[in-house]
Amino acid sequence: MTVEPQTGYTPRMVIPRSIAVLLVLIPVMTGCGSLLKSRYAMDDPVYAEKYQDGAEKGDLAGKLKQSVDARHVSGLGGPFVSGGAQFRGKGESALAGAEVGYESYGSSWHSSRISLSGFVGHEDWFAGLDTGVRLQLPARVTPFVGVGTFNGLSTTREDATDDGVDNDDDGRTDERGETKTEPDAWLSSVYPEVGLHFWPTGKSRLTFYSRYLVTTEGRDSDDWLTGFQYSVFSR
């Protein structure tokens, strides 16, 4: 038996949905808005002038360079907001807080920042001035290292077994071991810092960081602080 071929039928290739999504995401993740240009930092005039013509067709190395190049950040500066949590030892509760400040790039690999910082917990708080410097690669996604200092006011726990006050609100006054929280005169700390920068556009940056605070109150008061930062830059 002979089967006659059908006429008027054109075979179609069906692309699985997962592959189709990946094909769409690859240009976005690499910063390439077309086959010839990198688009992620075209909102910055320095980057836009440098890559206005884009890499040559078929120049994969050139396209990759465009998609990760962040040397345009030199000279940028702008405000940032940051939020995080400070983790304390000996079963003490964590502190949550925020920073508002300004960061500037002296070069593509170096930035400095200053901010007002405040963190609060169940019984403790501290607030003051935070400054620091960071070193990073001039890339769109890059790890960084840094150092910083904090100087400000904090609270401290003092013995309250004979002050005639129910400081812990448990219905008993001056029981053994009762403490009260009082403002401390001053708190200073220095810290190393590590983290990761990501530039979704040429003028905005997302940052994840972790710091180890070495305080003037002794090693029992040293803490880890982990947070997230969003910055907007301009020239």
Coordinates of C-alpha atoms in Angstrom, one line a residue:
M1 CA 0.0 0.0 0.0
T2 CA 1.4 3.4 -1.0
V3 CA 0.7 6.4 1.1
E4 CA 0.5 9.6 -0.9
P5 CA 2.3 12.6 0.7
Q6 CA 0.0 15.4 2.0
T7 CA 0.2 18.7 0.2
G8 CA -0.2 22.2 1.6
Y9 CA 1.5 21.2 4.9
T10 CA 4.6 23.0 6.3
P11 CA 6.3 21.3 9.3
R12 CA 6.7 23.7 12.3
M13 CA 9.4 23.5 14.9
V14 CA 7.9 23.8 18.4
I15 CA 10.3 25.4 21.0
P16 CA 9.6 24.3 24.6
R17 CA 8.5 27.1 26.8
S18 CA 11.5 26.8 29.2
I19 CA 13.9 27.3 26.3
A20 CA 11.9 30.2 24.9
V21 CA 12.0 32.0 28.3
L22 CA 15.8 31.4 28.5
L23 CA 16.3 32.9 25.1
V24 CA 14.5 36.0 26.2
L25 CA 16.3 36.2 29.6
I26 CA 19.9 35.8 28.2
P27 CA 20.0 39.2 26.6
V28 CA 18.5 40.8 29.6
M29 CA 20.9 39.1 32.1
T30 CA 23.9 40.0 30.0
G31 CA 22.8 43.6 29.4
C32 CA 22.5 43.2 25.6
G33 CA 19.4 44.9 24.3
S34 CA 20.3 43.8 20.7
L35 CA 22.9 41.7 18.9
L36 CA 25.0 44.8 18.4
K37 CA 24.8 46.9 21.6
S38 CA 24.9 46.6 25.3
R39 CA 22.0 48.5 26.8
Y40 CA 22.2 48.2 30.6
A41 CA 24.2 51.4 31.2
M42 CA 23.1 53.5 28.2
D43 CA 21.5 55.9 30.8
D44 CA 25.1 57.0 31.7
P45 CA 26.7 59.4 29.1
V46 CA 30.2 58.0 29.6
Y47 CA 29.1 54.5 28.9
A48 CA 26.8 55.5 26.1
E49 CA 29.5 57.4 24.3
K50 CA 31.9 54.5 24.6
Y51 CA 29.5 51.9 23.3
Q52 CA 27.2 53.8 21.0
D53 CA 28.2 51.7 18.0
G54 CA 28.2 48.4 19.9
A55 CA 30.4 45.4 19.2
E56 CA 30.7 44.0 15.7
K57 CA 28.4 41.3 14.6
G58 CA 29.8 38.0 15.7
D59 CA 32.2 39.6 18.2
L60 CA 31.1 37.6 21.2
A61 CA 34.1 38.7 23.3
G62 CA 33.2 42.3 22.6
K63 CA 29.6 41.9 23.5
L64 CA 30.5 40.2 26.8
K65 CA 32.9 43.0 27.6
Q66 CA 30.1 45.6 27.1
S67 CA 27.7 43.6 29.2
V68 CA 30.0 43.5 32.3
D69 CA 32.0 46.7 31.9
A70 CA 31.4 49.2 34.8
R71 CA 34.4 51.5 34.4
H72 CA 31.9 54.3 33.8
V73 CA 31.2 54.5 37.5
S74 CA 34.3 56.7 38.1
G75 CA 33.1 60.1 39.2
L76 CA 29.6 59.0 40.1
G77 CA 28.1 59.9 43.5
G78 CA 24.7 59.8 45.1
P79 CA 22.4 59.0 48.0
F80 CA 21.6 55.5 49.4
V81 CA 19.3 53.8 51.8
S82 CA 20.3 50.7 53.7
G83 CA 18.6 48.2 56.0
G84 CA 19.9 45.3 58.0
A85 CA 20.1 43.2 61.1
Q86 CA 22.8 43.0 63.8
F87 CA 23.3 39.6 65.3
R88 CA 24.5 39.5 68.9
G89 CA 26.0 36.6 70.9
K90 CA 25.1 35.1 74.3
G91 CA 21.5 34.6 73.4
E92 CA 20.8 38.3 73.1
S93 CA 18.1 39.4 70.6
A94 CA 19.1 40.8 67.2
L95 CA 18.8 44.5 66.4
A96 CA 17.2 45.9 63.2
G97 CA 18.0 49.3 61.7
A98 CA 18.7 51.5 58.7
E99 CA 21.2 53.9 57.2
V100 CA 20.8 57.0 55.1
G101 CA 23.9 58.4 53.4
Y102 CA 26.0 59.3 50.4
E103 CA 28.5 57.3 48.4
S104 CA 30.9 58.5 45.8
Y105 CA 33.4 56.8 43.4
G106 CA 36.9 58.4 43.2
S107 CA 37.7 55.8 40.6
S108 CA 36.1 52.7 39.0
W109 CA 37.6 50.5 41.7
H110 CA 37.2 52.7 44.8
S111 CA 34.3 54.3 46.6
S112 CA 33.8 56.1 49.9
R113 CA 30.6 56.7 51.9
I114 CA 29.2 58.4 55.0
S115 CA 25.8 57.8 56.6
L116 CA 23.6 58.3 59.6
S117 CA 23.0 54.9 61.1
G118 CA 20.6 53.6 63.8
F119 CA 19.7 50.1 65.1
V120 CA 17.2 49.1 67.8
G121 CA 16.4 45.9 69.6
H122 CA 14.3 44.7 72.5
E123 CA 16.4 46.4 75.1
D124 CA 19.2 48.0 73.3
W125 CA 19.8 50.7 70.6
F126 CA 22.6 52.6 69.0
A127 CA 22.8 55.6 66.6
G128 CA 25.5 57.6 65.1
L129 CA 27.8 58.4 62.2
D130 CA 29.1 55.6 59.9
T131 CA 32.0 56.0 57.4
G132 CA 33.8 53.6 55.2
V133 CA 35.7 52.8 52.0
R134 CA 35.3 49.9 49.6
L135 CA 37.5 48.3 46.9
Q136 CA 35.9 46.4 44.0
L137 CA 36.4 45.3 40.4
P138 CA 35.1 47.7 37.7
A139 CA 32.4 45.2 36.7
R140 CA 28.7 45.1 36.6
V141 CA 28.6 42.3 39.1
T142 CA 31.5 42.3 41.5
P143 CA 32.5 41.3 45.0
F144 CA 34.1 43.9 47.2
V145 CA 36.0 44.4 50.4
G146 CA 36.0 47.4 52.7
V147 CA 36.7 48.9 56.1
G148 CA 34.6 51.3 58.1
T149 CA 34.0 53.0 61.5
F150 CA 31.0 53.8 63.6
N151 CA 30.9 56.4 66.3
G152 CA 27.8 57.3 68.3
L153 CA 25.6 56.7 71.3
S154 CA 24.4 53.4 72.5
T155 CA 22.7 51.8 75.6
T156 CA 24.2 49.7 78.3
R157 CA 22.8 47.5 81.0
E158 CA 23.5 48.4 84.6
D159 CA 22.7 46.6 87.9
A160 CA 19.4 47.6 89.4
T161 CA 18.9 45.4 92.4
D162 CA 18.6 48.4 94.8
D163 CA 17.0 51.2 92.9
G164 CA 13.4 50.6 94.1
V165 CA 12.0 50.2 90.6
D166 CA 10.5 47.2 88.8
N167 CA 12.7 47.6 85.8
D168 CA 11.8 44.4 84.0
D169 CA 8.0 44.8 84.6
D170 CA 7.6 41.4 86.2
G171 CA 5.7 42.6 89.3
R172 CA 8.7 42.3 91.6
T173 CA 11.1 45.1 92.7
D174 CA 14.8 44.8 93.1
E175 CA 15.0 41.0 92.7
R176 CA 18.5 39.5 92.4
G177 CA 20.0 40.0 88.9
E178 CA 17.6 42.8 87.8
T179 CA 19.2 45.3 85.4
K180 CA 18.2 48.5 83.8
T181 CA 19.1 50.0 80.4
E182 CA 20.7 53.4 80.4
P183 CA 22.2 55.6 77.6
D184 CA 25.9 55.0 77.3
A185 CA 28.3 58.0 76.9
W186 CA 29.8 56.8 73.6
L187 CA 30.2 53.7 71.4
S188 CA 33.0 53.4 68.7
S189 CA 33.7 50.4 66.5
V190 CA 35.8 49.5 63.5
Y191 CA 34.9 46.8 61.1
P192 CA 36.0 44.8 58.0
E193 CA 33.3 44.4 55.4
V194 CA 32.7 42.0 52.5
G195 CA 29.8 42.0 50.0
L196 CA 28.5 42.0 46.4
H197 CA 27.6 44.9 44.0
F198 CA 25.1 44.6 41.1
W199 CA 24.3 47.4 38.7
P200 CA 20.8 46.9 37.1
T201 CA 21.3 50.2 35.2
G202 CA 24.2 52.6 34.8
K203 CA 23.0 54.8 37.6
S204 CA 21.6 52.5 40.2
R205 CA 23.3 49.8 42.3
L206 CA 22.2 47.0 44.6
T207 CA 24.5 46.0 47.4
F208 CA 24.6 43.1 49.8
Y209 CA 27.1 43.3 52.7
S210 CA 28.3 41.8 55.9
R211 CA 30.3 43.5 58.6
Y212 CA 32.1 42.4 61.8
L213 CA 31.9 45.2 64.3
V214 CA 34.8 45.3 66.8
T215 CA 33.6 47.6 69.6
T216 CA 35.2 49.6 72.4
E217 CA 33.0 47.7 74.9
G218 CA 35.1 44.5 74.6
R219 CA 35.0 41.3 72.5
D220 CA 31.8 40.1 74.2
S221 CA 30.1 43.1 72.5
D222 CA 31.4 42.4 69.0
D223 CA 28.6 41.7 66.5
W224 CA 27.9 40.7 62.9
L225 CA 25.8 43.1 60.9
T226 CA 24.3 42.0 57.6
G227 CA 22.3 44.2 55.3
F228 CA 21.1 45.4 51.9
Q229 CA 21.8 48.8 50.2
Y230 CA 20.1 50.6 47.3
S231 CA 22.0 53.5 45.7
V232 CA 21.2 56.1 43.0
F233 CA 24.1 57.9 41.3
S234 CA 24.6 60.9 39.1
R235 CA 27.5 63.0 37.7

